[in-house]
Tab-separated table of C-alpha atoms in Angstrom:
chain	number	residue	atom	x	y	z
A	1	MET	CA	-132.080	-28.934	2.203
A	2	ASN	CA	-133.546	-25.586	3.807
A	3	LEU	CA	-129.808	-25.236	5.371
A	4	VAL	CA	-126.929	-26.049	3.897
A	5	LEU	CA	-124.421	-28.142	6.627
A	6	LEU	CA	-120.827	-27.350	6.888
A	7	ASP	CA	-118.138	-29.348	8.608
A	8	PRO	CA	-116.310	-26.705	10.987
A	9	ALA	CA	-113.146	-27.594	9.055
A	10	GLU	CA	-114.613	-26.414	5.648
A	11	VAL	CA	-115.225	-22.460	6.788
A	12	ASP	CA	-111.784	-20.594	6.864
A	13	ALA	CA	-111.357	-17.868	9.399
A	14	GLN	CA	-112.868	-15.274	6.788
A	15	GLY	CA	-116.157	-17.367	6.870
A	16	LEU	CA	-115.274	-18.742	3.417
A	17	ALA	CA	-116.557	-21.989	2.286
A	18	VAL	CA	-116.135	-23.752	-1.234
A	19	LEU	CA	-118.214	-26.703	-1.907
A	20	ARG	CA	-117.733	-29.330	-4.479
A	21	ASP	CA	-119.959	-32.200	-3.498
A	22	ARG	CA	-123.818	-33.027	-3.647
A	23	ARG	CA	-124.225	-29.575	-1.578
A	24	ALA	CA	-122.887	-27.693	-4.510
A	25	LEU	CA	-125.055	-29.274	-6.888
A	26	HIS	CA	-128.111	-28.888	-4.707
A	27	ILE	CA	-127.308	-25.176	-4.702
A	28	ARG	CA	-126.960	-24.963	-8.163
A	29	SER	CA	-129.481	-27.015	-9.560
A	30	VAL	CA	-132.275	-27.421	-6.867
A	31	LEU	CA	-132.149	-23.856	-5.222
A	32	ARG	CA	-130.742	-22.154	-8.387
A	33	SER	CA	-129.066	-19.607	-6.462
A	34	GLU	CA	-126.593	-17.196	-8.406
A	35	ALA	CA	-123.836	-15.044	-7.263
A	36	ASP	CA	-125.055	-12.610	-4.216
A	37	ASP	CA	-127.839	-14.636	-3.418
A	38	THR	CA	-128.282	-15.518	0.450
A	39	ILE	CA	-129.074	-19.034	1.465
A	40	ARG	CA	-129.326	-20.634	5.298
A	41	VAL	CA	-126.090	-22.377	6.300
A	42	GLY	CA	-124.992	-23.932	9.688
A	43	VAL	CA	-121.957	-25.716	10.880
A	44	VAL	CA	-122.254	-29.144	12.530
A	45	ASN	CA	-123.018	-28.997	16.161
A	46	GLY	CA	-122.035	-25.275	15.759
A	47	ALA	CA	-123.706	-21.843	14.914
A	48	SER	CA	-126.145	-21.238	12.068
A	49	GLY	CA	-126.536	-17.999	9.889
A	50	THR	CA	-126.637	-17.134	6.332
A	51	ALA	CA	-124.211	-17.164	3.589
A	52	ARG	CA	-123.840	-15.043	0.514
A	53	VAL	CA	-123.459	-17.056	-2.780
A	54	GLU	CA	-119.808	-15.527	-4.019
A	55	GLU	CA	-119.460	-17.961	-7.078
A	56	VAL	CA	-121.413	-20.570	-8.903
A	57	THR	CA	-119.227	-22.362	-11.664
A	58	SER	CA	-119.955	-25.981	-12.803
A	59	GLU	CA	-117.276	-27.196	-10.483
A	60	CYS	CA	-117.983	-25.428	-7.068
A	61	VAL	CA	-120.098	-22.991	-5.163
A	62	ALA	CA	-118.301	-20.545	-2.921
A	63	LEU	CA	-119.995	-19.383	-0.018
A	64	ARG	CA	-119.377	-16.319	2.261
A	65	CYS	CA	-120.784	-17.102	5.458
A	66	ASP	CA	-122.372	-15.156	8.457
A	67	LEU	CA	-122.679	-17.278	11.455
A	68	ALA	CA	-124.394	-15.219	13.531
A	69	GLN	CA	-126.958	-17.643	15.623
A	70	PRO	CA	-125.374	-19.332	18.499
A	71	PRO	CA	-126.007	-23.250	18.544
A	72	PRO	CA	-129.364	-23.783	20.541
A	73	PRO	CA	-129.021	-26.114	23.581
A	74	ARG	CA	-128.822	-29.841	22.640
A	75	PRO	CA	-132.398	-31.660	22.190
A	76	PRO	CA	-133.656	-32.763	25.466
A	77	ALA	CA	-134.733	-36.350	24.319
A	78	SER	CA	-132.561	-39.126	23.518
A	79	LEU	CA	-133.431	-42.440	22.023
A	80	LEU	CA	-132.797	-46.144	23.154
A	81	LEU	CA	-134.038	-48.241	20.124
A	82	ALA	CA	-134.017	-52.061	19.851
A	83	LEU	CA	-132.417	-52.540	16.252
A	84	PRO	CA	-135.222	-52.809	13.555
A	85	ARG	CA	-135.242	-54.076	10.257
A	86	PRO	CA	-132.316	-52.508	8.081
A	87	LYS	CA	-135.112	-50.902	5.865
A	88	VAL	CA	-136.781	-49.350	8.512
A	89	MET	CA	-133.353	-48.181	10.454
A	90	ARG	CA	-132.231	-46.497	6.888
A	91	ARG	CA	-135.715	-44.447	7.181
A	92	LEU	CA	-135.228	-43.410	10.446
A	93	TRP	CA	-132.040	-41.564	10.656
A	94	ALA	CA	-132.721	-38.502	8.859
A	95	GLN	CA	-136.302	-38.372	10.464
A	96	LEU	CA	-134.844	-38.735	14.117
A	97	ALA	CA	-132.457	-35.799	13.196
A	98	ALA	CA	-135.098	-33.823	11.686
A	99	ILE	CA	-137.218	-34.186	14.663
A	100	GLY	CA	-134.414	-33.647	16.946
A	101	VAL	CA	-132.759	-36.133	19.332
A	102	ASP	CA	-129.360	-35.821	21.519
A	103	ARG	CA	-128.077	-39.487	21.819
A	104	ILE	CA	-129.319	-42.695	19.804
A	105	ALA	CA	-128.614	-45.787	21.572
A	106	ILE	CA	-129.206	-48.774	19.120
A	107	VAL	CA	-129.437	-51.893	21.182
A	108	ASN	CA	-130.149	-55.761	20.932
A	109	ALA	CA	-133.304	-57.524	22.048
A	110	ALA	CA	-134.257	-60.900	22.321
A	111	ARG	CA	-136.645	-60.441	19.086
A	112	VAL	CA	-133.860	-58.622	17.270
A	113	GLU	CA	-132.648	-60.772	14.378
A	114	ARG	CA	-128.817	-61.082	14.805
A	115	ASN	CA	-127.769	-60.340	11.321
A	116	TYR	CA	-129.434	-56.921	11.517
A	117	PHE	CA	-126.296	-55.668	13.027
A	118	ASP	CA	-124.280	-56.681	9.969
A	119	THR	CA	-126.259	-54.122	7.884
A	120	HIS	CA	-124.248	-51.389	6.324
A	121	VAL	CA	-127.140	-49.040	7.295
A	122	LEU	CA	-125.421	-48.890	10.795
A	123	ALA	CA	-121.990	-47.767	9.284
A	124	PRO	CA	-120.918	-44.501	10.518
A	125	GLU	CA	-120.131	-42.998	7.192
A	126	PHE	CA	-123.663	-44.081	5.956
A	127	ARG	CA	-125.680	-43.065	8.750
A	128	ARG	CA	-124.034	-39.893	9.264
A	129	ALA	CA	-124.882	-38.596	5.694
A	130	LEU	CA	-128.587	-39.500	6.283
A	131	LEU	CA	-128.564	-37.659	9.649
A	132	VAL	CA	-127.112	-34.624	8.101
A	133	GLU	CA	-129.732	-35.056	5.255
A	134	GLY	CA	-132.468	-34.742	8.421
A	135	LEU	CA	-130.485	-31.619	9.854
A	136	GLN	CA	-130.341	-29.543	6.706
A	137	GLN	CA	-134.217	-30.536	6.198
A	138	ALA	CA	-135.091	-29.340	9.554
A	139	GLU	CA	-132.784	-26.409	9.741
A	140	ALA	CA	-130.814	-27.703	12.656
A	141	THR	CA	-127.124	-28.492	13.377
A	142	GLN	CA	-126.765	-30.498	16.286
A	143	LEU	CA	-125.582	-34.171	15.047
A	144	PRO	CA	-127.287	-36.758	17.203
A	145	GLU	CA	-124.530	-39.123	18.839
A	146	VAL	CA	-125.002	-42.542	17.828
A	147	SER	CA	-123.850	-45.710	19.751
A	148	ILE	CA	-124.345	-49.496	19.132
A	149	HIS	CA	-124.617	-52.236	21.781
A	150	ARG	CA	-124.883	-55.821	21.068
A	151	GLN	CA	-125.525	-56.892	24.510
A	152	LEU	CA	-128.648	-55.236	25.984
A	153	LYS	CA	-128.232	-56.355	29.575
A	154	VAL	CA	-124.118	-54.963	29.728
A	155	PHE	CA	-125.600	-51.761	28.446
A	156	VAL	CA	-128.456	-51.091	30.685
A	157	GLU	CA	-126.416	-52.222	33.684
A	158	ASP	CA	-123.043	-50.539	32.902
A	159	LEU	CA	-123.562	-47.870	30.478
A	160	LEU	CA	-126.919	-46.292	30.713
A	161	ASP	CA	-125.787	-43.984	34.014
A	162	PRO	CA	-122.843	-42.608	32.326
A	163	LEU	CA	-124.305	-42.005	29.049
A	164	PHE	CA	-127.714	-40.834	30.284
A	165	PRO	CA	-127.097	-39.267	33.671
A	166	ALA	CA	-129.786	-36.842	34.262
A	167	ALA	CA	-132.498	-38.157	31.923
A	168	SER	CA	-136.026	-39.490	33.079
A	169	ARG	CA	-136.552	-42.970	31.723
A	170	LEU	CA	-139.651	-44.143	29.593
A	171	VAL	CA	-140.360	-47.209	27.788
A	172	ALA	CA	-143.029	-47.442	25.396
A	173	ASP	CA	-145.498	-50.314	25.707
A	174	PRO	CA	-148.835	-50.160	24.100
A	175	GLY	CA	-150.398	-52.066	26.893
A	176	ALA	CA	-149.112	-49.520	29.718
A	177	PRO	CA	-151.912	-47.695	31.660
A	178	GLY	CA	-150.261	-44.018	31.587
A	179	GLY	CA	-149.303	-41.932	28.637
A	180	ILE	CA	-145.952	-39.775	28.001
A	181	ARG	CA	-147.652	-36.718	28.717
A	182	ARG	CA	-148.774	-37.711	32.185
A	183	ALA	CA	-145.285	-39.173	33.041
A	184	ILE	CA	-143.469	-36.291	31.814
A	185	ARG	CA	-145.748	-33.381	33.338
A	186	THR	CA	-145.535	-35.230	36.814
A	187	GLY	CA	-141.854	-35.846	36.982
A	188	ARG	CA	-141.222	-32.728	35.103
A	189	PRO	CA	-137.602	-33.875	34.048
A	190	GLU	CA	-135.523	-31.678	31.843
A	191	ARG	CA	-134.204	-34.550	29.622
A	192	VAL	CA	-136.026	-37.777	28.781
A	193	LEU	CA	-134.478	-41.127	27.411
A	194	LEU	CA	-137.157	-42.818	25.567
A	195	ALA	CA	-136.899	-46.830	24.884
A	196	VAL	CA	-138.772	-48.077	22.001
A	197	GLY	CA	-138.593	-52.033	21.561
A	198	PRO	CA	-138.145	-54.493	18.712
A	199	GLU	CA	-141.328	-54.919	16.349
A	200	GLY	CA	-142.446	-58.279	17.984
A	201	GLY	CA	-141.972	-56.335	21.521
A	202	TRP	CA	-139.876	-56.665	24.433
A	203	THR	CA	-139.849	-59.800	26.317
A	204	PRO	CA	-140.997	-59.967	29.738
A	205	TYR	CA	-137.522	-60.142	31.031
A	206	GLU	CA	-136.416	-57.278	29.126
A	207	ILE	CA	-139.322	-55.211	30.268
A	208	ASP	CA	-138.207	-56.008	34.060
A	209	LEU	CA	-134.690	-55.349	33.500
A	210	LEU	CA	-135.799	-52.012	32.073
A	211	SER	CA	-138.064	-51.428	35.086
A	212	ARG	CA	-135.437	-52.172	37.485
A	213	HIS	CA	-133.218	-49.616	35.927
A	214	GLY	CA	-135.736	-46.602	36.412
A	215	PHE	CA	-137.791	-46.883	33.138
A	216	THR	CA	-141.774	-46.151	33.285
A	217	PRO	CA	-143.816	-47.839	30.909
A	218	VAL	CA	-145.684	-45.346	28.848
A	219	SER	CA	-148.378	-46.026	26.074
A	220	ALA	CA	-149.331	-43.701	23.000
A	221	GLY	CA	-152.403	-45.695	22.338
A	222	PRO	CA	-153.490	-49.568	21.744
A	223	ARG	CA	-152.086	-49.610	18.008
A	224	LYS	CA	-148.803	-51.511	17.609
A	225	LEU	CA	-146.629	-49.432	15.339
A	226	ARG	CA	-143.883	-50.083	13.053
A	227	SER	CA	-140.804	-48.843	14.778
A	228	ASP	CA	-140.169	-45.792	12.474
A	229	THR	CA	-143.689	-44.506	12.863
A	230	ALA	CA	-143.645	-45.534	16.692
A	231	CYS	CA	-140.291	-43.416	17.224
A	232	ILE	CA	-141.850	-40.229	15.398
A	233	ALA	CA	-145.073	-40.448	17.082
A	234	LEU	CA	-143.556	-41.169	20.668
A	235	LEU	CA	-140.819	-38.403	20.390
A	236	ALA	CA	-143.337	-35.628	18.883
A	237	LEU	CA	-145.294	-36.682	22.168
A	238	VAL	CA	-142.192	-36.096	24.257
A	239	HIS	CA	-140.885	-32.929	22.797
A	240	ASP	CA	-144.554	-31.644	23.156
A	241	ALA	CA	-144.622	-32.496	26.894
A	242	LEU	CA	-141.486	-31.055	27.818
A	243	SER	CA	-142.125	-28.042	25.871
A	244	GLY	CA	-145.153	-27.388	28.353
B	1	MET	CA	-148.457	-58.618	10.219
B	2	ASN	CA	-150.209	-58.491	13.838
B	3	LEU	CA	-153.773	-58.904	12.307
B	4	VAL	CA	-154.600	-60.875	9.026
B	5	LEU	CA	-157.070	-58.806	7.220
B	6	LEU	CA	-159.685	-60.219	5.238
B	7	ASP	CA	-162.284	-58.687	2.677
B	8	PRO	CA	-165.807	-59.638	3.731
B	9	ALA	CA	-166.437	-61.707	0.569
B	10	GLU	CA	-163.622	-63.880	1.457
B	11	VAL	CA	-165.240	-65.160	4.832
B	12	ASP	CA	-168.420	-67.484	3.977
B	13	ALA	CA	-171.187	-67.808	6.480
B	14	GLN	CA	-169.541	-70.645	8.523
B	15	GLY	CA	-166.567	-68.417	8.953
B	16	LEU	CA	-164.341	-70.621	6.794
B	17	ALA	CA	-161.739	-68.142	4.707
B	18	VAL	CA	-159.295	-69.920	2.573
B	19	LEU	CA	-156.361	-67.556	1.384
B	20	ARG	CA	-153.936	-68.164	-1.358
B	21	ASP	CA	-151.857	-65.001	-1.680
B	22	ARG	CA	-149.505	-63.014	0.362
B	23	ARG	CA	-151.111	-63.720	3.455
B	24	ALA	CA	-151.079	-67.632	3.051
B	25	LEU	CA	-147.386	-67.223	2.360
B	26	HIS	CA	-147.151	-64.893	5.824
B	27	ILE	CA	-149.105	-67.362	7.930
B	28	ARG	CA	-146.940	-70.145	6.515
B	29	SER	CA	-143.275	-68.667	6.376
B	30	VAL	CA	-143.499	-65.949	8.970
B	31	LEU	CA	-145.911	-66.763	11.519
B	32	ARG	CA	-144.988	-70.552	11.016
B	33	SER	CA	-148.614	-71.450	11.938
B	34	GLU	CA	-149.794	-74.970	11.806
B	35	ALA	CA	-153.306	-76.509	11.984
B	36	ASP	CA	-155.006	-75.684	15.152
B	37	ASP	CA	-152.852	-72.851	15.894
B	38	THR	CA	-154.912	-69.621	16.505
B	39	ILE	CA	-153.952	-66.016	14.730
B	40	ARG	CA	-155.658	-62.669	14.947
B	41	VAL	CA	-158.010	-61.967	12.021
B	42	GLY	CA	-160.163	-59.039	10.920
B	43	VAL	CA	-162.556	-57.744	8.225
B	44	VAL	CA	-161.746	-54.909	6.246
B	45	ASN	CA	-163.875	-52.043	7.748
B	46	GLY	CA	-165.909	-54.822	9.964
B	47	ALA	CA	-165.169	-56.654	13.274
B	48	SER	CA	-162.171	-58.430	14.414
B	49	GLY	CA	-161.178	-61.443	16.579
B	50	THR	CA	-159.300	-65.073	15.895
B	51	ALA	CA	-159.262	-67.502	13.538
B	52	ARG	CA	-158.533	-71.175	13.883
B	53	VAL	CA	-155.784	-72.489	11.258
B	54	GLU	CA	-157.870	-75.303	9.993
B	55	GLU	CA	-155.255	-76.581	6.802
B	56	VAL	CA	-151.953	-75.159	5.602
B	57	THR	CA	-150.607	-76.770	2.313
B	58	SER	CA	-148.180	-75.429	-0.169
B	59	GLU	CA	-150.898	-73.751	-2.038
B	60	CYS	CA	-153.446	-72.414	0.570
B	61	VAL	CA	-154.453	-71.781	4.339
B	62	ALA	CA	-157.465	-72.215	5.508
B	63	LEU	CA	-159.069	-70.271	8.569
B	64	ARG	CA	-162.008	-70.677	10.809
B	65	CYS	CA	-162.776	-67.083	11.897
B	66	ASP	CA	-164.600	-66.119	15.130
B	67	LEU	CA	-165.062	-62.380	14.549
B	68	ALA	CA	-166.382	-61.632	18.034
B	69	GLN	CA	-165.157	-57.626	18.452
B	70	PRO	CA	-167.269	-55.395	16.786
B	71	PRO	CA	-165.568	-52.759	14.888
B	72	PRO	CA	-164.569	-49.550	17.017
B	73	PRO	CA	-165.697	-46.162	15.967
B	74	ARG	CA	-163.946	-44.817	12.795
B	75	PRO	CA	-160.866	-42.429	14.121
B	76	PRO	CA	-161.478	-39.350	15.002
B	77	ALA	CA	-158.381	-37.664	12.836
B	78	SER	CA	-158.534	-36.823	8.969
B	79	LEU	CA	-155.901	-35.520	6.907
B	80	LEU	CA	-156.004	-32.816	4.229
B	81	LEU	CA	-152.211	-33.109	2.609
B	82	ALA	CA	-150.810	-31.575	-0.035
B	83	LEU	CA	-149.050	-34.136	-2.430
B	84	PRO	CA	-145.525	-34.815	-1.328
B	85	ARG	CA	-142.586	-36.346	-3.695
B	86	PRO	CA	-144.103	-39.783	-4.913
B	87	LYS	CA	-141.101	-41.610	-2.910
B	88	VAL	CA	-142.426	-39.918	0.428
B	89	MET	CA	-146.206	-40.301	-0.357
B	90	ARG	CA	-145.416	-44.260	-1.118
B	91	ARG	CA	-143.966	-44.551	2.551
B	92	LEU	CA	-146.891	-42.721	4.075
B	93	TRP	CA	-149.910	-44.700	3.135
B	94	ALA	CA	-148.876	-47.661	5.588
B	95	GLN	CA	-147.919	-45.396	8.202
B	96	LEU	CA	-151.109	-43.313	8.071
B	97	ALA	CA	-153.372	-46.495	8.251
B	98	ALA	CA	-151.398	-47.512	11.483
B	99	ILE	CA	-151.724	-44.606	13.162
B	100	GLY	CA	-155.374	-44.170	12.449
B	101	VAL	CA	-157.141	-41.956	10.113
B	102	ASP	CA	-160.523	-41.532	8.766
B	103	ARG	CA	-160.155	-39.805	5.616
B	104	ILE	CA	-157.118	-38.765	3.471
B	105	ALA	CA	-157.670	-36.033	1.106
B	106	ILE	CA	-154.664	-35.287	-1.042
B	107	VAL	CA	-154.480	-31.895	-2.695
B	108	ASN	CA	-152.867	-29.683	-4.965
B	109	ALA	CA	-150.910	-26.634	-3.764
B	110	ALA	CA	-148.646	-23.970	-5.545
B	111	ARG	CA	-145.607	-25.507	-4.159
B	112	VAL	CA	-146.482	-29.279	-5.324
B	113	GLU	CA	-145.094	-30.435	-8.704
B	114	ARG	CA	-147.839	-31.066	-11.340
B	115	ASN	CA	-146.011	-34.132	-12.362
B	116	TYR	CA	-146.394	-35.700	-8.991
B	117	PHE	CA	-150.130	-36.453	-9.812
B	118	ASP	CA	-149.269	-38.683	-12.317
B	119	THR	CA	-147.373	-41.157	-10.032
B	120	HIS	CA	-148.731	-44.701	-9.721
B	121	VAL	CA	-148.382	-44.284	-6.072
B	122	LEU	CA	-151.857	-42.592	-6.108
B	123	ALA	CA	-153.383	-45.549	-8.062
B	124	PRO	CA	-156.216	-47.171	-6.112
B	125	GLU	CA	-154.901	-50.813	-6.155
B	126	PHE	CA	-151.306	-49.731	-5.179
B	127	ARG	CA	-152.400	-47.383	-2.182
B	128	ARG	CA	-154.943	-49.973	-0.998
B	129	ALA	CA	-152.179	-52.575	-0.723
B	130	LEU	CA	-150.066	-50.308	1.511
B	131	LEU	CA	-153.071	-49.217	3.620
B	132	VAL	CA	-153.969	-52.836	4.456
B	133	GLU	CA	-150.209	-53.512	5.255
B	134	GLY	CA	-150.687	-50.590	7.781
B	135	LEU	CA	-153.872	-51.638	9.154
B	136	GLN	CA	-152.554	-55.495	9.864
B	137	GLN	CA	-149.334	-54.091	11.531
B	138	ALA	CA	-151.778	-51.759	13.864
B	139	GLU	CA	-154.173	-54.638	14.348
B	140	ALA	CA	-156.901	-52.212	12.821
B	141	THR	CA	-159.545	-52.781	10.172
B	142	GLN	CA	-160.891	-49.528	9.326
B	143	LEU	CA	-159.603	-48.670	5.705
B	144	PRO	CA	-159.165	-44.803	5.389
B	145	GLU	CA	-161.137	-43.560	2.508
B	146	VAL	CA	-158.981	-41.693	0.242
B	147	SER	CA	-159.588	-38.867	-2.491
B	148	ILE	CA	-157.886	-36.906	-4.651
B	149	HIS	CA	-158.161	-33.154	-5.565
B	150	ARG	CA	-156.022	-31.478	-8.513
B	151	GLN	CA	-157.527	-28.153	-7.642
B	152	LEU	CA	-157.198	-26.803	-4.300
B	153	LYS	CA	-159.574	-23.914	-4.271
B	154	VAL	CA	-162.659	-25.961	-5.817
B	155	PHE	CA	-161.778	-28.590	-2.920
B	156	VAL	CA	-161.758	-25.859	-0.030
B	157	GLU	CA	-164.963	-24.031	-1.308
B	158	ASP	CA	-167.430	-26.821	-2.488
B	159	LEU	CA	-165.995	-30.312	-1.124
B	160	LEU	CA	-164.651	-29.552	2.493
B	161	ASP	CA	-168.149	-28.993	4.300
B	162	PRO	CA	-169.769	-32.128	2.577
B	163	LEU	CA	-166.627	-34.573	3.175
B	164	PHE	CA	-165.566	-33.082	6.756
B	165	PRO	CA	-169.252	-31.651	8.220
B	166	ALA	CA	-168.287	-32.087	11.682
B	167	ALA	CA	-164.612	-31.642	11.960
B	168	SER	CA	-162.479	-29.241	13.926
B	169	ARG	CA	-160.146	-27.648	11.167
B	170	LEU	CA	-156.128	-27.230	11.973
B	171	VAL	CA	-153.432	-26.400	9.447
B	172	ALA	CA	-149.909	-27.364	10.543
B	173	ASP	CA	-147.624	-24.082	10.261
B	174	PRO	CA	-144.002	-23.865	12.072
B	175	GLY	CA	-144.641	-20.287	12.539
B	176	ALA	CA	-148.069	-20.383	14.408
B	177	PRO	CA	-148.052	-19.294	18.002
B	178	GLY	CA	-150.292	-22.037	19.484
B	179	GLY	CA	-149.806	-25.761	19.653
B	180	ILE	CA	-152.075	-28.598	18.687
B	181	ARG	CA	-152.860	-29.465	22.182
B	182	ARG	CA	-154.094	-25.876	23.174
B	183	ALA	CA	-156.298	-25.830	20.285
B	184	ILE	CA	-158.143	-29.012	20.503
B	185	ARG	CA	-158.492	-28.682	24.565
B	186	THR	CA	-159.871	-25.399	23.950
B	187	GLY	CA	-162.670	-26.467	21.473
B	188	ARG	CA	-162.935	-29.822	22.813
B	189	PRO	CA	-163.841	-30.929	19.259
B	190	GLU	CA	-164.712	-34.513	18.634
B	191	ARG	CA	-163.337	-34.958	15.356
B	192	VAL	CA	-160.230	-33.257	13.751
B	193	LEU	CA	-159.455	-32.319	10.236
B	194	LEU	CA	-155.370	-31.577	10.229
B	195	ALA	CA	-153.956	-30.123	7.203
B	196	VAL	CA	-150.322	-30.346	6.095
B	197	GLY	CA	-148.528	-28.196	3.374
B	198	PRO	CA	-146.264	-29.004	0.516
B	199	GLU	CA	-142.538	-29.355	1.234
B	200	GLY	CA	-141.956	-25.716	0.510
B	201	GLY	CA	-144.977	-24.714	2.576
B	202	TRP	CA	-148.343	-23.056	1.704
B	203	THR	CA	-148.337	-19.828	0.136
B	204	PRO	CA	-149.783	-16.718	1.640
B	205	TYR	CA	-152.718	-17.034	-0.781
B	206	GLU	CA	-153.312	-20.478	0.628
B	207	ILE	CA	-153.109	-19.981	4.109
B	208	ASP	CA	-155.517	-17.038	3.817
B	209	LEU	CA	-158.048	-19.353	1.701
B	210	LEU	CA	-157.362	-21.813	4.670
B	211	SER	CA	-158.056	-19.324	7.455
B	212	ARG	CA	-161.328	-18.186	5.772
B	213	HIS	CA	-162.456	-21.624	5.491
B	214	GLY	CA	-162.165	-22.104	9.258
B	215	PHE	CA	-158.735	-23.855	9.846
B	216	THR	CA	-156.712	-22.626	12.732
B	217	PRO	CA	-152.819	-22.400	12.180
B	218	VAL	CA	-150.839	-24.567	14.858
B	219	SER	CA	-147.495	-25.441	15.229
B	220	ALA	CA	-145.227	-28.645	16.475
B	221	GLY	CA	-142.231	-26.661	17.043
B	222	PRO	CA	-139.831	-24.674	14.807
B	223	ARG	CA	-138.383	-27.599	12.782
B	224	LYS	CA	-139.262	-27.911	9.133
B	225	LEU	CA	-140.227	-31.755	9.098
B	226	ARG	CA	-140.514	-33.844	5.771
B	227	SER	CA	-143.994	-34.459	4.861
B	228	ASP	CA	-144.057	-38.017	6.317
B	229	THR	CA	-142.360	-37.190	9.550
B	230	ALA	CA	-144.666	-34.055	9.866
B	231	CYS	CA	-147.819	-36.368	9.343
B	232	ILE	CA	-147.019	-38.855	11.570
B	233	ALA	CA	-145.760	-36.433	14.333
B	234	LEU	CA	-148.721	-34.106	14.018
B	235	LEU	CA	-151.278	-36.854	14.092
B	236	ALA	CA	-149.739	-38.341	17.142
B	237	LEU	CA	-150.137	-34.988	18.972
B	238	VAL	CA	-153.904	-34.639	17.419
B	239	HIS	CA	-154.774	-38.377	18.959
B	240	ASP	CA	-152.864	-37.473	22.307
B	241	ALA	CA	-155.117	-34.408	22.483
B	242	LEU	CA	-158.571	-36.045	21.361
B	243	SER	CA	-157.757	-38.745	23.987
B	244	GLY	CA	-157.686	-36.383	27.154
């Protein structure tokens, strides 16, 4: 935890926040902060800055926040992800928040097992805690917006344009001739929506559906990667290409 | 498991291999292969190709292998990694093998907790099973060579040159001015050794030690990433920059 993330409602008008949960324990036991120490803090989807530790007791930690840094723009990359195994999805939340994504749309696909959608790993409270963990690691404050779609065709045909109006669309495909960098440096988009398929790959019908809706196939080498490895590797390439 | 990996000793002169372990179970229960089906196979550090399933019983699976594809060159990237928490290290093995690294040197650093080195996650049998899992996922055969070094200074001064004679040396540092791509496209090395520090970062002494031994600091953006996320993101950028 390199930055302690607070909800807007936790900080009063004088900048005081009193924590009694895992964050208090972390400040006390891992950071080993004492009164008058300074730590990094931020507000979910808001500003960041520092806080002076005012009090540390066995029950709470009181912080006086100075949130001088305005929030940066939303990350330029979003992810369209065919739901992987729950174990893999669980690992991904914090990593996606840490590397930086604006929106995460979890979708169904022919090679996704239907019962994956029943997992508690998708539950709003569960995933939010892991996303916050990733933000705290990366010293970021912008919580990715997550939506879950059980019908790929409906999602692509009806929701893609309203949810991702301005993003250049790329779909990861180990067999594609071109790479991410070339696709991004050619079009010079400001925002990118990256689609990552299920572990068994998209079907030809799905690739066709995505292509007809503006997705360009891009490769990151011939190796077939697990969904979590693929997402991180591909998002790193997207961020790098977008930044110049 | 996109490719079933065999030890050289498991394949006889006629290309016959009889499996009785988890791989047999996987072929039977997940791939649902039957006699006369064809599956992808490879030999550790050797060739790859296909195998005809000759027999499937409740006890074994017999494969007739045709290993027509010679092994590709060793991956051009190697990793020098300050040992992360055992839980993170455990997740990394398969992902590192999947994304492709030649050698992995695990080292100590001031901000690595000493008891991390006692973990079973570093044990040769344990890590080999996870590395093999990653190779099978990525359809690769070349097993990363792993070495473990409890003294960073001794490692850097005495072992770096013999273990990594020809590699260009980069050290990940969120504060560095230049990126991986620029460093690699400027020097145009054939091989790269990437150093990734502990979760709390290298100390100034360690950065100085690495700099004096030819490591160039490179950044992949301002976010502080967990060791596993950082390794995958940075190795993806290294591979991409090396490939053109």
